[in-house]
């Protein structure tokens, strides 16, 4: 799986517009062939920092996402919404999706 994590810091006054953009890009990305996951998270340290975690079946499907019209449209809107250049981590991992976390089994009630 091609795994990507990107961190964005959003201008406080653009938070509502950001959430709308995130909703649109998330739905379009989930519909892409080869998308395994896309999940957004909000920082506990900075209320204007968001992190997206994405997984794609292959480097080719990740590249198709990078070249998609919906991503290009979203990227064109970024400069007015963010305070700094987003930070990214991208890597190929052998795992194909979510797996149970060892040792963290819920208690039966």
Short mmCIF file of N, CA and C in Angstrom, two decimals:
data_model
loop_
_atom_site.label_atom_id
_atom_site.label_comp_id
_atom_site.label_asym_id
_atom_site.label_seq_id
_atom_site.Cartn_x
_atom_site.Cartn_y
_atom_site.Cartn_z
N UNK A 1 0.85 -1.17 0.00
CA UNK A 1 0.00 0.00 0.00
C UNK A 1 0.89 1.23 0.00
N UNK A 2 0.52 2.24 -0.79
CA UNK A 2 1.21 3.52 -0.72
C UNK A 2 0.49 4.33 0.35
N UNK A 3 1.24 4.77 1.33
CA UNK A 3 0.71 5.41 2.53
C UNK A 3 1.18 6.86 2.56
N UNK A 4 0.27 7.80 2.75
CA UNK A 4 0.61 9.22 2.77
C UNK A 4 -0.05 9.89 3.98
N UNK A 5 0.71 10.75 4.64
CA UNK A 5 0.20 11.55 5.75
C UNK A 5 0.58 13.00 5.46
N UNK A 6 -0.39 13.90 5.51
CA UNK A 6 -0.13 15.31 5.24
C UNK A 6 -0.71 16.15 6.37
N UNK A 7 0.08 17.13 6.83
CA UNK A 7 -0.32 18.01 7.92
C UNK A 7 -0.54 19.42 7.36
N UNK A 8 -1.70 20.01 7.67
CA UNK A 8 -2.08 21.34 7.20
C UNK A 8 -2.39 22.22 8.41
N UNK A 9 -1.94 23.47 8.38
CA UNK A 9 -2.36 24.45 9.39
C UNK A 9 -3.20 25.49 8.67
N UNK A 10 -4.44 25.61 9.13
CA UNK A 10 -5.47 26.42 8.46
C UNK A 10 -5.61 27.78 9.15
N UNK A 11 -5.81 28.82 8.34
CA UNK A 11 -6.09 30.15 8.89
C UNK A 11 -7.39 30.08 9.69
N UNK A 12 -7.40 30.59 10.93
CA UNK A 12 -8.60 30.48 11.77
C UNK A 12 -9.87 30.97 11.10
N UNK A 13 -9.78 32.08 10.36
CA UNK A 13 -10.98 32.63 9.72
C UNK A 13 -11.45 31.80 8.53
N UNK A 14 -10.67 30.81 8.10
CA UNK A 14 -11.03 29.97 6.95
C UNK A 14 -11.47 28.56 7.38
N UNK A 15 -11.64 28.35 8.66
CA UNK A 15 -11.95 27.01 9.17
C UNK A 15 -13.22 26.42 8.55
N UNK A 16 -14.29 27.17 8.44
CA UNK A 16 -15.54 26.65 7.87
C UNK A 16 -15.34 26.29 6.40
N UNK A 17 -14.66 27.14 5.64
CA UNK A 17 -14.39 26.84 4.23
C UNK A 17 -13.51 25.61 4.11
N UNK A 18 -12.55 25.46 5.02
CA UNK A 18 -11.65 24.30 5.02
C UNK A 18 -12.46 23.01 5.19
N UNK A 19 -13.36 23.01 6.16
CA UNK A 19 -14.15 21.80 6.42
C UNK A 19 -15.02 21.43 5.22
N UNK A 20 -15.53 22.40 4.51
CA UNK A 20 -16.29 22.14 3.30
C UNK A 20 -15.41 21.53 2.22
N UNK A 21 -14.21 22.10 2.03
CA UNK A 21 -13.26 21.58 1.05
C UNK A 21 -12.87 20.15 1.40
N UNK A 22 -12.60 19.89 2.67
CA UNK A 22 -12.21 18.55 3.13
C UNK A 22 -13.32 17.54 2.85
N UNK A 23 -14.55 17.93 3.11
CA UNK A 23 -15.67 17.01 2.85
C UNK A 23 -15.74 16.65 1.38
N UNK A 24 -15.63 17.63 0.51
CA UNK A 24 -15.70 17.38 -0.93
C UNK A 24 -14.55 16.49 -1.41
N UNK A 25 -13.32 16.80 -1.02
CA UNK A 25 -12.17 16.03 -1.47
C UNK A 25 -12.20 14.62 -0.91
N UNK A 26 -12.70 14.46 0.31
CA UNK A 26 -12.78 13.13 0.92
C UNK A 26 -13.74 12.24 0.15
N UNK A 27 -14.91 12.75 -0.18
CA UNK A 27 -15.89 11.94 -0.91
C UNK A 27 -15.37 11.57 -2.30
N UNK A 28 -14.76 12.52 -2.98
CA UNK A 28 -14.22 12.23 -4.32
C UNK A 28 -13.08 11.22 -4.24
N UNK A 29 -12.23 11.34 -3.23
CA UNK A 29 -11.10 10.43 -3.09
C UNK A 29 -11.57 9.03 -2.75
N UNK A 30 -12.55 8.88 -1.89
CA UNK A 30 -13.07 7.56 -1.54
C UNK A 30 -13.66 6.84 -2.75
N UNK A 31 -14.10 7.59 -3.74
CA UNK A 31 -14.68 6.99 -4.95
C UNK A 31 -13.61 6.58 -5.97
N UNK A 32 -12.37 6.95 -5.74
CA UNK A 32 -11.30 6.62 -6.69
C UNK A 32 -10.97 5.13 -6.65
N UNK A 33 -10.73 4.52 -7.82
CA UNK A 33 -10.23 3.14 -7.84
C UNK A 33 -8.87 3.09 -7.13
N UNK A 34 -8.70 2.13 -6.27
CA UNK A 34 -7.42 1.97 -5.59
C UNK A 34 -7.30 2.70 -4.27
N UNK A 35 -8.29 3.53 -3.91
CA UNK A 35 -8.23 4.18 -2.60
C UNK A 35 -8.60 3.16 -1.54
N UNK A 36 -7.71 2.96 -0.58
CA UNK A 36 -7.94 2.03 0.52
C UNK A 36 -8.52 2.77 1.71
N UNK A 37 -8.02 3.99 1.94
CA UNK A 37 -8.53 4.77 3.06
C UNK A 37 -8.16 6.24 2.90
N UNK A 38 -9.00 7.08 3.46
CA UNK A 38 -8.71 8.50 3.66
C UNK A 38 -9.45 8.90 4.92
N UNK A 39 -8.69 9.39 5.88
CA UNK A 39 -9.26 9.80 7.17
C UNK A 39 -8.61 11.10 7.59
N UNK A 40 -9.40 12.00 8.16
CA UNK A 40 -8.92 13.30 8.64
C UNK A 40 -8.93 13.34 10.15
N UNK A 41 -7.95 14.05 10.72
CA UNK A 41 -7.83 14.19 12.16
C UNK A 41 -7.49 15.63 12.49
N UNK A 42 -7.97 16.08 13.64
CA UNK A 42 -7.69 17.43 14.11
C UNK A 42 -6.70 17.32 15.27
N UNK A 43 -5.69 18.17 15.28
CA UNK A 43 -4.67 18.16 16.32
C UNK A 43 -5.27 18.46 17.69
N UNK A 44 -4.75 17.81 18.72
CA UNK A 44 -5.14 18.14 20.09
C UNK A 44 -4.32 19.31 20.62
N UNK A 45 -3.23 19.65 19.93
CA UNK A 45 -2.36 20.75 20.36
C UNK A 45 -2.68 22.08 19.67
N UNK A 46 -3.16 22.02 18.44
CA UNK A 46 -3.43 23.23 17.65
C UNK A 46 -4.80 23.08 17.00
N UNK A 47 -5.79 23.86 17.42
CA UNK A 47 -7.15 23.69 16.89
C UNK A 47 -7.29 24.01 15.41
N UNK A 48 -6.24 24.53 14.78
CA UNK A 48 -6.29 24.85 13.36
C UNK A 48 -5.39 23.95 12.52
N UNK A 49 -4.92 22.88 13.13
CA UNK A 49 -4.06 21.94 12.41
C UNK A 49 -4.83 20.64 12.15
N UNK A 50 -4.78 20.20 10.90
CA UNK A 50 -5.47 18.99 10.46
C UNK A 50 -4.46 18.05 9.80
N UNK A 51 -4.71 16.76 9.96
CA UNK A 51 -3.85 15.74 9.35
C UNK A 51 -4.74 14.79 8.57
N UNK A 52 -4.32 14.49 7.34
CA UNK A 52 -5.02 13.50 6.53
C UNK A 52 -4.11 12.28 6.39
N UNK A 53 -4.72 11.11 6.54
CA UNK A 53 -4.03 9.83 6.36
C UNK A 53 -4.69 9.16 5.16
N UNK A 54 -3.87 8.83 4.16
CA UNK A 54 -4.39 8.23 2.93
C UNK A 54 -3.64 6.94 2.62
N UNK A 55 -4.35 5.98 2.08
CA UNK A 55 -3.74 4.74 1.63
C UNK A 55 -4.27 4.37 0.26
N UNK A 56 -3.36 3.94 -0.61
CA UNK A 56 -3.71 3.56 -1.98
C UNK A 56 -3.16 2.17 -2.27
N UNK A 57 -3.85 1.42 -3.09
CA UNK A 57 -3.47 0.05 -3.38
C UNK A 57 -2.09 -0.08 -4.01
N UNK A 58 -1.63 0.96 -4.68
CA UNK A 58 -0.33 0.90 -5.36
C UNK A 58 0.19 2.31 -5.58
N UNK A 59 1.48 2.42 -5.91
CA UNK A 59 2.00 3.75 -6.27
C UNK A 59 1.26 4.35 -7.46
N UNK A 60 0.82 3.50 -8.38
CA UNK A 60 0.10 3.99 -9.56
C UNK A 60 -1.24 4.61 -9.19
N UNK A 61 -1.97 3.99 -8.25
CA UNK A 61 -3.26 4.57 -7.86
C UNK A 61 -3.05 5.84 -7.03
N UNK A 62 -1.95 5.90 -6.28
CA UNK A 62 -1.62 7.14 -5.56
C UNK A 62 -1.30 8.25 -6.55
N UNK A 63 -0.58 7.92 -7.60
CA UNK A 63 -0.25 8.91 -8.63
C UNK A 63 -1.51 9.38 -9.36
N UNK A 64 -2.43 8.45 -9.61
CA UNK A 64 -3.70 8.84 -10.25
C UNK A 64 -4.45 9.84 -9.36
N UNK A 65 -4.41 9.63 -8.05
CA UNK A 65 -5.03 10.58 -7.13
C UNK A 65 -4.34 11.95 -7.24
N UNK A 66 -3.02 11.94 -7.26
CA UNK A 66 -2.26 13.18 -7.35
C UNK A 66 -2.61 13.95 -8.62
N UNK A 67 -2.94 13.24 -9.69
CA UNK A 67 -3.26 13.87 -10.96
C UNK A 67 -4.77 14.09 -11.17
N UNK A 68 -5.58 13.75 -10.17
CA UNK A 68 -7.03 13.88 -10.33
C UNK A 68 -7.47 15.34 -10.35
N UNK A 69 -8.54 15.60 -11.07
CA UNK A 69 -9.06 16.97 -11.16
C UNK A 69 -9.53 17.48 -9.81
N UNK A 70 -10.17 16.62 -9.00
CA UNK A 70 -10.66 17.10 -7.71
C UNK A 70 -9.51 17.48 -6.78
N UNK A 71 -8.37 16.79 -6.85
CA UNK A 71 -7.23 17.19 -6.03
C UNK A 71 -6.60 18.48 -6.57
N UNK A 72 -6.48 18.59 -7.87
CA UNK A 72 -5.93 19.83 -8.45
C UNK A 72 -6.79 21.03 -8.08
N UNK A 73 -8.10 20.86 -8.09
CA UNK A 73 -9.02 21.94 -7.71
C UNK A 73 -8.81 22.31 -6.24
N UNK A 74 -8.71 21.32 -5.38
CA UNK A 74 -8.50 21.58 -3.95
C UNK A 74 -7.17 22.29 -3.71
N UNK A 75 -6.11 21.83 -4.37
CA UNK A 75 -4.79 22.43 -4.19
C UNK A 75 -4.80 23.89 -4.63
N UNK A 76 -5.57 24.21 -5.66
CA UNK A 76 -5.65 25.59 -6.12
C UNK A 76 -6.27 26.50 -5.06
N UNK A 77 -7.10 25.94 -4.19
CA UNK A 77 -7.74 26.72 -3.13
C UNK A 77 -6.88 26.84 -1.87
N UNK A 78 -5.88 26.00 -1.73
CA UNK A 78 -5.07 25.95 -0.51
C UNK A 78 -4.38 27.26 -0.12
N UNK A 79 -3.73 27.97 -1.02
CA UNK A 79 -2.96 29.15 -0.59
C UNK A 79 -3.75 30.16 0.24
N UNK A 80 -5.03 30.32 -0.03
CA UNK A 80 -5.85 31.26 0.72
C UNK A 80 -6.34 30.69 2.05
N UNK A 81 -6.14 29.40 2.27
CA UNK A 81 -6.68 28.76 3.47
C UNK A 81 -5.63 28.39 4.51
N UNK A 82 -4.38 28.22 4.10
CA UNK A 82 -3.36 27.71 5.01
C UNK A 82 -2.37 28.80 5.43
N UNK A 83 -1.71 28.56 6.57
CA UNK A 83 -0.75 29.53 7.10
C UNK A 83 0.69 29.19 6.74
N UNK A 84 0.93 27.94 6.33
CA UNK A 84 2.28 27.50 6.00
C UNK A 84 2.21 26.35 5.00
N UNK A 85 3.33 26.03 4.41
CA UNK A 85 3.39 24.93 3.45
C UNK A 85 3.06 23.62 4.15
N UNK A 86 2.14 22.82 3.62
CA UNK A 86 1.82 21.53 4.24
C UNK A 86 3.06 20.63 4.31
N UNK A 87 3.08 19.77 5.31
CA UNK A 87 4.17 18.81 5.48
C UNK A 87 3.64 17.43 5.13
N UNK A 88 4.47 16.60 4.46
CA UNK A 88 4.00 15.32 3.96
C UNK A 88 4.99 14.20 4.28
N UNK A 89 4.46 13.03 4.54
CA UNK A 89 5.23 11.79 4.65
C UNK A 89 4.58 10.82 3.68
N UNK A 90 5.36 10.20 2.82
CA UNK A 90 4.84 9.22 1.88
C UNK A 90 5.76 8.01 1.87
N UNK A 91 5.17 6.82 1.89
CA UNK A 91 5.99 5.61 1.91
C UNK A 91 5.17 4.43 1.41
N UNK A 92 5.87 3.43 0.90
CA UNK A 92 5.22 2.17 0.57
C UNK A 92 5.34 1.27 1.79
N UNK A 93 4.22 0.68 2.20
CA UNK A 93 4.24 -0.25 3.31
C UNK A 93 3.65 -1.58 2.85
N UNK A 94 4.04 -2.65 3.49
CA UNK A 94 3.60 -3.98 3.08
C UNK A 94 2.16 -4.27 3.50
N UNK A 95 1.65 -3.55 4.44
CA UNK A 95 0.29 -3.76 4.91
C UNK A 95 -0.71 -3.27 3.88
N UNK A 96 -1.85 -3.94 3.77
CA UNK A 96 -2.84 -3.57 2.77
C UNK A 96 -4.03 -2.81 3.30
N UNK A 97 -4.08 -2.53 4.59
CA UNK A 97 -5.21 -1.83 5.19
C UNK A 97 -5.11 -1.91 6.70
N UNK A 98 -6.20 -1.64 7.37
CA UNK A 98 -6.22 -1.67 8.84
C UNK A 98 -6.08 -3.09 9.35
N UNK A 99 -5.38 -3.25 10.47
CA UNK A 99 -5.24 -4.52 11.17
C UNK A 99 -5.51 -4.28 12.65
N UNK A 100 -5.92 -5.32 13.38
CA UNK A 100 -6.13 -5.15 14.82
C UNK A 100 -4.82 -4.79 15.52
N UNK A 101 -4.91 -3.94 16.52
CA UNK A 101 -3.74 -3.55 17.29
C UNK A 101 -3.46 -4.62 18.35
N UNK A 102 -2.28 -5.23 18.32
CA UNK A 102 -1.97 -6.28 19.30
C UNK A 102 -2.05 -5.76 20.73
N UNK A 103 -2.65 -6.54 21.60
CA UNK A 103 -2.70 -6.21 23.02
C UNK A 103 -3.77 -5.22 23.42
N UNK A 104 -4.50 -4.66 22.48
CA UNK A 104 -5.52 -3.66 22.80
C UNK A 104 -6.91 -4.21 22.48
N UNK A 105 -7.29 -5.24 23.23
CA UNK A 105 -8.59 -5.89 23.02
C UNK A 105 -9.58 -5.35 24.03
N UNK A 106 -10.77 -4.92 23.61
CA UNK A 106 -11.75 -4.38 24.57
C UNK A 106 -12.22 -5.46 25.54
N UNK A 107 -12.49 -5.05 26.75
CA UNK A 107 -13.03 -5.98 27.75
C UNK A 107 -14.49 -6.27 27.44
N UNK A 108 -14.89 -7.50 27.68
CA UNK A 108 -16.30 -7.88 27.53
C UNK A 108 -17.06 -7.40 28.76
N UNK A 109 -18.23 -6.88 28.55
CA UNK A 109 -19.05 -6.39 29.70
C UNK A 109 -20.26 -7.22 29.86
#
